[in-house]
Coordinates of C-alpha atoms (C1' of nucleotides) in Angstrom, one line a residue:
Chain A
M140 CA 164.7 75.6 88.9
S141 CA 161.4 77.1 89.2
K142 CA 158.9 77.3 86.6
Q143 CA 159.1 80.7 84.5
P144 CA 156.2 82.9 83.6
K145 CA 155.3 82.8 80.5
Y146 CA 157.0 86.1 79.0
R147 CA 159.8 85.5 80.4
Q148 CA 160.7 82.3 78.7
V149 CA 159.7 83.9 75.3
A150 CA 162.3 86.4 76.7
D151 CA 164.3 83.6 77.1
A152 CA 164.1 82.1 73.5
L153 CA 164.3 85.1 70.9
R154 CA 166.9 86.0 73.8
R155 CA 168.8 82.6 72.8
E156 CA 168.7 83.1 69.3
I157 CA 169.6 86.8 68.8
D158 CA 172.8 85.2 70.4
N159 CA 173.3 82.5 68.2
G160 CA 173.0 84.2 65.1
T161 CA 169.2 82.8 64.6
Y162 CA 167.8 86.6 64.1
P163 CA 171.6 89.3 63.7
P164 CA 172.2 92.5 63.8
G165 CA 169.2 94.9 61.9
A166 CA 167.5 91.6 61.1
R167 CA 163.5 91.6 61.4
L168 CA 161.7 89.4 64.8
P169 CA 158.8 87.7 63.9
S170 CA 155.1 89.6 64.6
E171 CA 153.8 89.7 67.3
S172 CA 150.9 87.7 66.4
E173 CA 153.6 84.8 64.4
L174 CA 155.1 84.8 67.5
S175 CA 151.6 84.5 69.9
A176 CA 151.1 81.4 67.7
R177 CA 154.3 79.8 68.1
F178 CA 154.6 80.3 72.3
D179 CA 150.6 79.3 72.3
A180 CA 150.8 83.2 74.1
S181 CA 148.0 85.7 74.3
R182 CA 149.6 88.9 72.5
N183 CA 150.2 91.4 75.6
T184 CA 152.0 87.9 77.1
V185 CA 154.7 88.0 74.0
R186 CA 154.6 91.9 73.8
S187 CA 155.5 91.6 77.3
G188 CA 158.3 89.2 76.6
L189 CA 159.0 91.5 73.7
G190 CA 159.2 93.9 76.2
L191 CA 161.6 93.1 78.2
L192 CA 163.7 92.9 75.2
V193 CA 163.5 96.2 74.0
T194 CA 163.9 97.9 78.0
Q195 CA 167.1 95.7 77.5
G196 CA 168.2 97.1 74.4
L197 CA 168.5 94.1 72.0
V198 CA 165.0 95.1 70.3
T199 CA 163.9 98.2 69.0
S200 CA 160.7 98.1 68.0
S201 CA 158.5 100.8 65.4
Q202 CA 154.8 100.9 64.7
G203 CA 154.0 99.9 60.9
L204 CA 157.9 98.0 60.8
G205 CA 158.3 96.2 63.9
Y206 CA 160.9 94.9 65.7
E207 CA 164.1 94.7 65.1
V208 CA 167.9 93.1 66.4
A209 CA 169.7 96.7 67.7
K210 CA 173.0 96.6 66.3
H211 CA 175.5 99.2 68.2
E212 CA 178.2 100.6 66.4
V213 CA 180.9 101.9 68.9
F214 CA 182.4 105.4 69.0
E215 CA 185.8 105.5 71.5
L216 CA 186.8 109.0 72.7
N217 CA 190.3 109.0 74.2
A218 CA 189.9 111.2 77.2
S219 CA 193.2 111.2 78.1
R220 CA 194.5 112.8 75.8
F221 CA 191.3 115.1 74.9
E222 CA 193.2 118.2 75.8
D223 CA 191.0 120.5 74.2
L224 CA 187.4 119.7 75.1
S225 CA 186.0 122.7 74.5
F226 CA 184.1 123.7 71.4
P227 CA 183.1 123.3 67.6
Q228 CA 185.6 124.9 66.6
N229 CA 186.9 123.3 63.0
G230 CA 189.3 121.4 63.9
D231 CA 188.7 120.4 67.2
A232 CA 189.1 117.0 68.4
Y233 CA 185.7 115.9 68.3
S234 CA 185.1 116.9 64.0
T235 CA 188.6 115.4 63.7
D236 CA 187.8 112.1 64.8
V237 CA 184.6 111.5 62.9
T238 CA 186.1 112.8 60.0
N239 CA 189.3 110.0 60.6
A240 CA 186.7 107.3 60.7
G241 CA 184.6 108.7 57.6
R242 CA 181.6 109.6 59.0
R243 CA 180.0 113.4 58.6
P244 CA 180.3 115.3 62.1
H245 CA 177.8 117.9 62.8
Q246 CA 177.1 120.3 65.5
T247 CA 175.1 122.7 67.0
F248 CA 176.3 125.2 69.8
R249 CA 175.2 127.8 71.5
V250 CA 176.8 130.2 74.5
E251 CA 174.2 131.5 77.9
I252 CA 174.1 132.8 80.8
H253 CA 172.9 130.4 83.6
P254 CA 173.1 129.5 86.8
A255 CA 175.4 127.2 88.2
P256 CA 173.8 123.9 89.4
D257 CA 174.4 122.8 92.3
D258 CA 176.6 120.2 91.3
V259 CA 178.3 122.3 89.0
A260 CA 178.8 125.3 91.6
E261 CA 180.1 122.7 93.8
R262 CA 183.2 121.5 91.9
L263 CA 183.9 125.1 90.8
K264 CA 183.4 126.2 94.1
V265 CA 181.5 129.2 93.4
E266 CA 178.2 129.8 95.1
P267 CA 175.3 127.4 93.5
G268 CA 173.1 129.5 91.5
S269 CA 175.5 132.1 90.8
R270 CA 176.2 133.3 87.3
T271 CA 178.2 130.8 84.7
V272 CA 178.8 131.2 80.9
L273 CA 176.9 128.1 79.8
R274 CA 178.7 127.2 76.1
F275 CA 176.3 124.0 75.0
C276 CA 176.6 121.9 72.3
H277 CA 174.9 118.9 70.5
R278 CA 176.6 117.0 68.7
F279 CA 175.7 114.6 65.5
V280 CA 178.1 111.7 63.5
D281 CA 175.5 110.8 59.6
D282 CA 173.0 113.1 61.5
V283 CA 172.3 110.5 64.3
P284 CA 172.4 112.6 67.9
W285 CA 175.4 111.0 68.9
S286 CA 175.6 113.1 72.9
T287 CA 175.3 117.1 74.9
Q288 CA 178.3 118.5 76.3
A289 CA 177.7 121.3 78.3
T290 CA 180.9 123.4 79.6
Y291 CA 180.6 125.9 82.7
Y292 CA 182.8 128.6 83.5
P293 CA 182.7 130.8 86.8
S294 CA 182.0 134.8 86.1
W295 CA 185.2 135.5 87.9
L296 CA 186.8 133.9 84.3
V297 CA 184.8 135.8 82.3
E298 CA 186.5 139.4 83.1
E299 CA 189.8 137.7 82.7
A300 CA 188.6 136.0 79.1
P301 CA 185.2 137.7 77.5
R302 CA 185.1 136.2 74.8
L303 CA 183.9 132.9 76.9
A304 CA 180.5 134.7 77.6
E305 CA 180.6 135.6 73.7
P306 CA 178.7 133.6 71.0
G307 CA 181.0 132.3 68.1
D308 CA 183.8 129.8 68.1
I309 CA 187.2 130.3 69.0
E310 CA 188.9 129.0 66.5
Q311 CA 192.1 128.5 68.4
G312 CA 189.9 126.7 71.2
T313 CA 188.7 127.5 74.9
T314 CA 191.7 126.3 76.6
R315 CA 194.2 127.8 74.0
Y316 CA 192.3 130.9 74.4
L317 CA 192.1 130.9 78.3
A318 CA 195.9 130.1 78.5
E319 CA 196.2 133.3 76.1
H320 CA 195.4 135.4 78.9
G321 CA 196.9 134.1 81.9
T322 CA 194.8 131.1 83.0
E323 CA 196.3 127.3 82.4
Q324 CA 194.4 124.0 82.5
V325 CA 197.6 122.6 84.7
G326 CA 195.6 119.5 85.5
Y327 CA 191.3 118.0 85.6
F328 CA 189.5 115.4 87.0
D329 CA 187.2 113.2 85.5
E330 CA 184.2 111.4 87.0
I331 CA 182.0 109.1 85.0
S332 CA 179.2 107.3 85.7
T333 CA 175.5 106.0 84.2
R334 CA 172.5 105.8 84.6
M335 CA 169.2 105.4 82.4
P336 CA 168.6 108.9 80.5
T337 CA 165.7 111.8 81.9
P338 CA 163.2 112.5 79.1
D339 CA 164.5 115.4 78.1
E340 CA 168.2 113.7 77.9
A341 CA 166.1 111.0 75.9
R342 CA 164.3 113.5 73.7
R343 CA 167.9 115.7 72.7
L344 CA 170.1 111.7 72.1
E345 CA 167.0 110.5 70.9
I346 CA 167.3 107.2 72.8
G347 CA 164.7 104.2 72.8
A348 CA 164.1 102.6 75.6
G349 CA 166.7 100.5 77.1
V350 CA 169.8 102.2 76.3
P351 CA 171.5 104.4 79.1
V352 CA 173.7 107.4 79.0
L353 CA 177.3 107.7 79.7
L354 CA 177.9 110.7 82.0
W355 CA 181.3 112.3 81.7
M356 CA 182.1 115.1 84.3
R357 CA 185.8 117.1 84.3
T358 CA 186.4 120.1 86.4
G359 CA 189.6 121.2 85.2
Y360 CA 192.0 123.7 87.6
S361 CA 194.8 126.4 87.0
D362 CA 196.8 125.9 89.7
Q363 CA 195.0 128.3 91.8
R364 CA 191.8 126.5 91.5
P365 CA 188.7 125.3 89.0
I366 CA 188.1 127.1 85.9
R367 CA 185.6 125.0 84.7
C368 CA 183.2 122.1 84.4
T369 CA 182.1 120.4 81.6
V370 CA 179.1 117.9 81.8
T371 CA 179.2 115.4 78.5
T372 CA 175.9 113.9 78.1
F373 CA 177.0 110.2 75.6
R374 CA 174.4 108.4 74.1
G375 CA 175.6 105.0 75.6
D376 CA 175.1 102.1 73.4
L377 CA 177.3 104.3 70.7
N378 CA 180.2 105.5 72.6
R379 CA 183.1 104.2 74.5
M380 CA 185.6 106.4 76.8
N381 CA 189.3 105.7 77.1
Y382 CA 192.4 106.7 79.3
E383 CA 195.7 106.0 78.7
I384 CA 197.9 106.0 81.7
G385 CA 201.6 106.5 82.1
D386 CA 204.7 104.7 79.5
Q387 CA 202.0 102.8 76.9
A388 CA 205.1 101.4 74.6
G389 CA 204.4 97.6 76.3
R390 CA 200.7 99.0 73.9
E391 CA 202.6 99.7 70.8
N392 CA 204.5 96.4 70.3
E393 CA 203.9 93.9 68.2
P394 CA 203.5 90.4 69.6
Q395 CA 206.4 88.2 69.9
Chain B
M107 CA 151.8 119.6 71.7
S108 CA 150.4 116.3 71.0
K109 CA 148.1 114.4 72.7
Q110 CA 150.6 112.2 75.6
P111 CA 149.4 108.4 75.5
K112 CA 147.5 107.6 79.2
Y113 CA 150.1 105.7 80.7
R114 CA 152.4 108.5 79.8
Q115 CA 150.8 110.8 81.2
V116 CA 150.4 108.8 84.6
A117 CA 154.7 108.2 84.4
D118 CA 154.8 112.2 83.8
A119 CA 152.8 113.4 87.3
L120 CA 154.1 110.9 89.3
R121 CA 157.5 111.7 87.9
R122 CA 157.0 115.7 88.8
E123 CA 155.9 114.4 92.2
I124 CA 159.1 112.5 93.1
D125 CA 160.8 115.5 91.7
N126 CA 159.1 118.2 93.8
G127 CA 159.8 115.7 96.6
T128 CA 156.1 114.8 97.4
Y129 CA 157.7 111.0 97.5
P130 CA 160.7 111.6 98.4
P131 CA 163.7 108.6 98.0
G132 CA 162.3 105.9 100.0
A133 CA 158.7 106.7 100.3
R134 CA 155.9 104.3 98.8
L135 CA 153.5 105.1 95.8
P136 CA 150.0 105.0 96.5
S137 CA 148.8 101.5 95.4
E138 CA 147.8 100.7 91.4
S139 CA 144.7 100.5 92.9
E140 CA 144.6 104.0 94.4
L141 CA 146.1 105.2 91.3
S142 CA 143.9 103.8 89.1
A143 CA 141.4 105.5 90.7
R144 CA 143.0 109.3 90.2
F145 CA 143.4 108.8 86.8
D146 CA 140.7 107.3 85.7
A147 CA 143.0 104.3 84.0
S148 CA 141.8 100.9 84.2
R149 CA 145.0 98.9 86.7
N150 CA 146.8 97.8 83.4
T151 CA 146.9 101.0 81.8
V152 CA 148.5 102.7 85.1
R153 CA 150.9 99.8 85.5
S154 CA 152.5 100.5 82.2
G155 CA 153.2 104.3 83.5
L156 CA 154.4 102.5 86.8
G157 CA 156.5 100.4 84.7
L158 CA 158.2 103.9 82.9
L159 CA 159.1 104.8 85.6
V160 CA 160.4 101.5 86.8
T161 CA 162.5 100.9 83.7
Q162 CA 164.0 103.8 84.3
G163 CA 165.4 102.8 87.5
L164 CA 163.4 106.0 89.4
V165 CA 161.2 103.6 91.4
T166 CA 161.4 100.0 92.6
S167 CA 159.1 97.4 93.2
S168 CA 157.7 94.4 94.9
Q169 CA 154.8 91.7 95.5
G170 CA 153.6 92.3 98.6
L171 CA 155.1 94.9 99.1
G172 CA 153.6 98.3 96.2
Y173 CA 155.7 100.5 94.6
E174 CA 158.5 102.5 96.0
V175 CA 161.2 105.9 95.1
A176 CA 164.4 104.8 94.3
K177 CA 167.4 106.3 96.4
H178 CA 171.0 105.6 95.6
E179 CA 173.9 105.6 97.4
V180 CA 177.4 106.7 94.7
F181 CA 180.4 104.9 95.8
E182 CA 183.1 106.4 94.5
L183 CA 186.3 104.7 93.0
N184 CA 189.1 106.5 91.9
A185 CA 190.9 104.5 88.9
S186 CA 193.8 106.9 88.4
R187 CA 195.3 106.2 92.0
F188 CA 194.2 102.6 92.8
E189 CA 197.4 101.4 91.5
D190 CA 196.7 97.5 92.5
L191 CA 193.0 96.2 91.0
S192 CA 194.5 93.1 91.7
F193 CA 192.8 91.1 94.7
P194 CA 191.0 89.8 98.1
Q195 CA 194.4 90.2 99.9
N196 CA 193.5 92.3 103.3
G197 CA 193.6 95.7 102.8
D198 CA 193.5 96.2 99.1
A199 CA 192.3 99.9 98.3
Y200 CA 188.3 98.1 97.7
S201 CA 188.7 97.1 101.3
T202 CA 190.1 100.1 102.2
D203 CA 188.3 102.1 100.7
V204 CA 184.4 100.6 102.1
T205 CA 185.9 100.3 105.5
N206 CA 186.7 103.9 105.7
A207 CA 183.3 104.9 104.5
G208 CA 182.0 103.2 107.3
R209 CA 180.8 100.1 105.1
R210 CA 181.4 96.6 105.5
P211 CA 183.0 95.0 102.6
H212 CA 183.2 91.1 101.8
Q213 CA 184.6 89.9 98.6
T214 CA 184.4 86.1 97.4
F215 CA 187.5 85.0 95.4
R216 CA 188.2 82.3 92.9
V217 CA 191.0 81.2 90.6
E218 CA 190.0 79.8 87.3
I219 CA 192.5 78.5 84.0
H220 CA 189.9 79.8 81.9
P221 CA 190.1 80.1 77.7
A222 CA 191.0 84.1 76.7
P223 CA 187.6 85.6 75.3
D224 CA 188.0 87.1 72.3
D225 CA 188.5 91.0 73.9
V226 CA 190.6 90.3 76.5
A227 CA 192.3 87.8 73.0
E228 CA 192.7 90.9 71.6
R229 CA 194.3 93.2 74.5
L230 CA 196.5 90.7 75.4
K231 CA 198.0 90.4 72.2
V232 CA 197.6 86.2 72.4
E233 CA 195.1 83.8 70.5
P234 CA 191.3 83.4 71.2
G235 CA 190.6 81.1 73.1
S236 CA 194.4 80.4 74.7
R237 CA 194.8 79.4 78.3
T238 CA 194.4 82.3 80.7
V239 CA 194.8 82.2 84.2
L240 CA 191.3 83.7 85.3
R241 CA 191.7 85.9 89.0
F242 CA 187.6 86.1 90.0
C243 CA 186.1 88.2 92.5
H244 CA 182.3 89.1 93.4
R245 CA 182.2 92.0 95.7
F246 CA 179.6 93.5 98.2
V247 CA 179.6 96.4 100.9
D248 CA 177.3 95.7 103.8
D249 CA 176.2 92.3 101.5
V250 CA 174.7 94.3 98.5
P251 CA 176.2 92.9 95.9
W252 CA 178.4 96.0 94.4
S253 CA 180.9 94.8 91.4
T254 CA 182.6 91.9 89.8
Q255 CA 186.0 91.8 88.8
A256 CA 187.5 89.2 86.6
T257 CA 191.4 89.7 85.4
Y258 CA 193.3 87.4 83.2
Y259 CA 196.5 86.6 83.0
P260 CA 198.5 85.3 80.0
S261 CA 199.9 81.5 80.5
W262 CA 203.5 82.8 79.5
L263 CA 203.0 85.2 82.7
V264 CA 202.5 82.6 84.8
E265 CA 205.2 80.4 84.2
E266 CA 207.9 83.7 85.4
A267 CA 205.0 84.0 88.3
P268 CA 203.4 80.5 89.6
R269 CA 201.5 81.7 92.0
L270 CA 199.0 83.7 89.7
A271 CA 197.6 80.1 89.4
E272 CA 196.8 79.2 93.3
P273 CA 194.1 79.8 95.1
G274 CA 195.2 81.4 97.3
D275 CA 195.4 85.1 98.4
I276 CA 198.4 87.1 97.3
E277 CA 199.6 89.3 100.5
Q278 CA 201.2 91.5 99.0
G279 CA 198.8 92.3 95.9
T280 CA 199.0 90.9 92.5
T281 CA 201.3 94.0 91.0
R282 CA 203.3 94.1 93.3
Y283 CA 204.8 90.2 93.6
L284 CA 204.1 91.1 89.6
A285 CA 206.9 93.5 90.3
E286 CA 209.0 91.0 92.5
H287 CA 209.3 89.0 89.5
G288 CA 210.8 90.9 87.2
T289 CA 207.6 92.2 85.3
E290 CA 206.7 95.4 86.8
Q291 CA 203.8 97.3 85.5
V292 CA 204.3 100.5 83.9
G293 CA 201.5 101.5 82.1
Y294 CA 197.9 101.3 81.6
F295 CA 194.9 101.6 79.0
D296 CA 191.5 102.1 80.1
E297 CA 188.2 101.9 78.1
I298 CA 184.5 102.5 79.9
S299 CA 181.2 102.1 78.8
T300 CA 177.5 101.3 79.5
R301 CA 174.4 99.1 78.9
M302 CA 172.0 97.1 80.8
P303 CA 173.1 94.2 82.3
T304 CA 172.5 90.7 80.7
P305 CA 170.4 88.8 82.7
D306 CA 173.9 86.3 83.8
E307 CA 175.1 90.1 85.3
A308 CA 171.2 91.3 87.4
R309 CA 171.3 88.0 88.5
R310 CA 174.9 88.2 90.2
L311 CA 174.3 91.7 90.9
E312 CA 170.8 91.5 92.0
I313 CA 170.3 94.5 89.4
G314 CA 166.8 95.4 89.0
A315 CA 165.3 96.5 86.2
G316 CA 166.4 99.9 85.3
V317 CA 169.6 100.1 86.4
P318 CA 172.5 99.8 83.7
V319 CA 176.4 98.1 84.5
L320 CA 179.0 101.1 83.9
L321 CA 182.1 99.0 82.4
W322 CA 185.4 99.0 83.4
M323 CA 188.1 96.7 81.3
R324 CA 192.1 98.2 82.1
T325 CA 195.0 96.1 80.2
G326 CA 198.0 96.9 82.2
Y327 CA 201.6 96.9 80.3
S328 CA 204.7 96.1 81.1
D329 CA 207.7 98.3 79.0
Q330 CA 207.9 95.2 76.4
R331 CA 204.1 94.0 76.2
P332 CA 200.4 93.0 77.9
I333 CA 200.3 92.0 81.3
R334 CA 197.2 91.6 82.2
C335 CA 193.3 92.7 81.4
T336 CA 191.2 93.2 84.2
V337 CA 186.5 93.5 83.7
T338 CA 185.0 95.4 86.0
T339 CA 181.9 95.7 85.9
F340 CA 179.5 97.4 88.1
R341 CA 176.2 98.0 89.6
G342 CA 175.4 101.5 87.6
D343 CA 173.0 103.2 90.4
L344 CA 175.6 102.7 93.1
N345 CA 179.3 103.5 91.5
R346 CA 180.8 106.4 90.1
M347 CA 184.6 106.3 89.1
N348 CA 187.2 108.8 88.4
Y349 CA 190.5 110.3 87.4
E350 CA 193.0 112.9 88.8
I351 CA 195.2 113.8 85.9
G352 CA 197.8 116.4 86.1
D353 CA 198.3 119.1 88.7
Q354 CA 195.6 119.0 91.4
A355 CA 196.3 122.3 93.5
G356 CA 194.0 123.9 92.3
R357 CA 191.0 121.1 93.8
E358 CA 192.1 121.0 97.2
N359 CA 193.0 125.0 97.8
E360 CA 189.5 126.9 99.8
P361 CA 188.1 129.2 97.5
Q362 CA 189.0 133.2 97.7
Chain C
dT251 C1' 142.5 87.5 106.0
dA252 C1' 143.3 91.3 103.0
dG253 C1' 145.7 93.6 99.9
dT254 C1' 149.4 94.4 97.3
dG255 C1' 152.1 93.6 93.1
dG256 C1' 152.5 90.0 89.2
dT257 C1' 150.6 87.2 85.6
dC258 C1' 147.8 85.9 81.6
dT259 C1' 143.8 86.1 78.9
dA260 C1' 140.3 88.5 74.8
dG261 C1' 138.6 92.0 72.8
dA262 C1' 138.7 96.5 70.9
dC263 C1' 140.3 100.2 68.5
dC264 C1' 144.0 103.6 66.8
dA265 C1' 148.1 105.1 64.4
dC266 C1' 151.4 104.2 61.5
dC267 C1' 154.4 101.5 56.5
dT268 C1' 153.9 99.6 53.1
dC269 C1' 151.9 98.2 48.4
Chain D
dA138 C1' 143.2 96.9 52.1
dG139 C1' 145.7 94.7 55.0
dG140 C1' 149.6 94.0 58.1
dT141 C1' 152.0 96.4 62.3
dG142 C1' 152.3 97.8 66.3
dG143 C1' 150.6 100.9 70.3
dT144 C1' 146.4 102.1 73.8
dC145 C1' 143.4 100.4 76.7
dT146 C1' 140.0 98.0 79.3
dA147 C1' 137.3 94.6 82.1
dG148 C1' 137.9 90.8 84.1
dA149 C1' 140.3 86.5 86.3
dC150 C1' 144.4 83.8 89.5
dC151 C1' 148.5 83.7 91.5
dA152 C1' 152.5 85.0 94.6
dC153 C1' 153.9 87.4 98.4
dT154 C1' 153.6 90.0 102.6
dA155 C1' 151.6 91.8 106.7
dC156 C1' 148.6 92.0 110.4

DNA sequence: TAGTGGTCTAGACCACCTC
DNA sequence: AGGTGGTCTAGACCACTAC
């Protein structure tokens, strides 16, 4: 055991007290000057310790108020049932889930012509930078930013299904709309990763320090080729994804 | 536009230079004192700026060496094909994938009797704290810690399949071994989330600041009930998960 | 030995919130 | 007005790496 630096001792002590319930979620921590006295350390040193906890997502701080133990309410998204990822029509999977949880959903929506980013182009099998229709959605729960979702459609598909490029909602859902125009999604490929947010994402999702994003990229296929690529960016502290695969009878049964 | 604090200006400037290739992945950044001169700021201020980039996972620092732009080599794990999550037998999915990528896999393994953690107990439909067999695995790629995996089996299952509780490998894989003893896994439920690592996880996975973990929890079912719960903790900067669902013909076809 | 980052201090001033 | 966190400085000393 080597001696820890003082700011780590501060962080570790506070972490223990948070874990053991001395400071439950939502509670306020002592002020920097109180901690400074308690640990016989300069204010800057306790700030380093608190900074550690902040970047680990355990506490948040705000000017004039103090440090508060973070609380997380996790929202679950069933990716394997999420048939229609599409968009802000009423009655979409997102709004339904949120409303069922007794929360208030809200989303903003826009459509753009956008050159395909490299990763999207690769998945859609189109040239990087070629024209795609981007349907973009910014989602909130009780006015808290929750996730952003960007779906890219290749331009050849827009010729078959022109409403993709029009600004309004597609009431029946884009997946159903596409099916009605001869392009049925028969399979998809999901990729999931995580990282710290870019400054841009941090701003849009109002993410504080210490909260990663969960990235979900879904590429949908007809029996011939890729027909869309959806990139969803979740606040990592508020969301969890799940997949139900195979027979789930054993899951719903009662124990014994 | 409000004026940014100086340490953010430092961080933003360096971020831009990293993004535009002035400092490519693996490159060394100028030293703190050089940056201090360049930005006309105290050493502590440029340290704050660099600290931001570190906690965002963009750069790493080491004493005596300097700051280096982080580089990520992502490993892809196909969760929907990963039939046998089980364990360090030779020829398991993990070793195979790693070897195929021209890298050297390595894993340590242990078996314990362990009281069920609350979240696991809930999923296995057993009493919290009741006896479970824990098969634990710590995985490396080229000696870099990659992930940890803990699988919990309920004690009733161990009576039917006693080798679960024995220390050694199960050559044919635990899933196959279970099937041979009358308990076939017919479905599973996957949950995926992300957060910053605990100090414990940071130590085991040698995670630096600014790198989140990707958490994967798989609960497997027979046609009757839950038979196992596997908790995998990945280094978020090195791993990506994916799922293939439905018909994938459109994915493999060539464009046009 | 020289240069790098890591820790720590003491103090100044600012911005924000509550009363 | 008084307390909170946010920014910034100047300087000291330590620990690690390279040569």
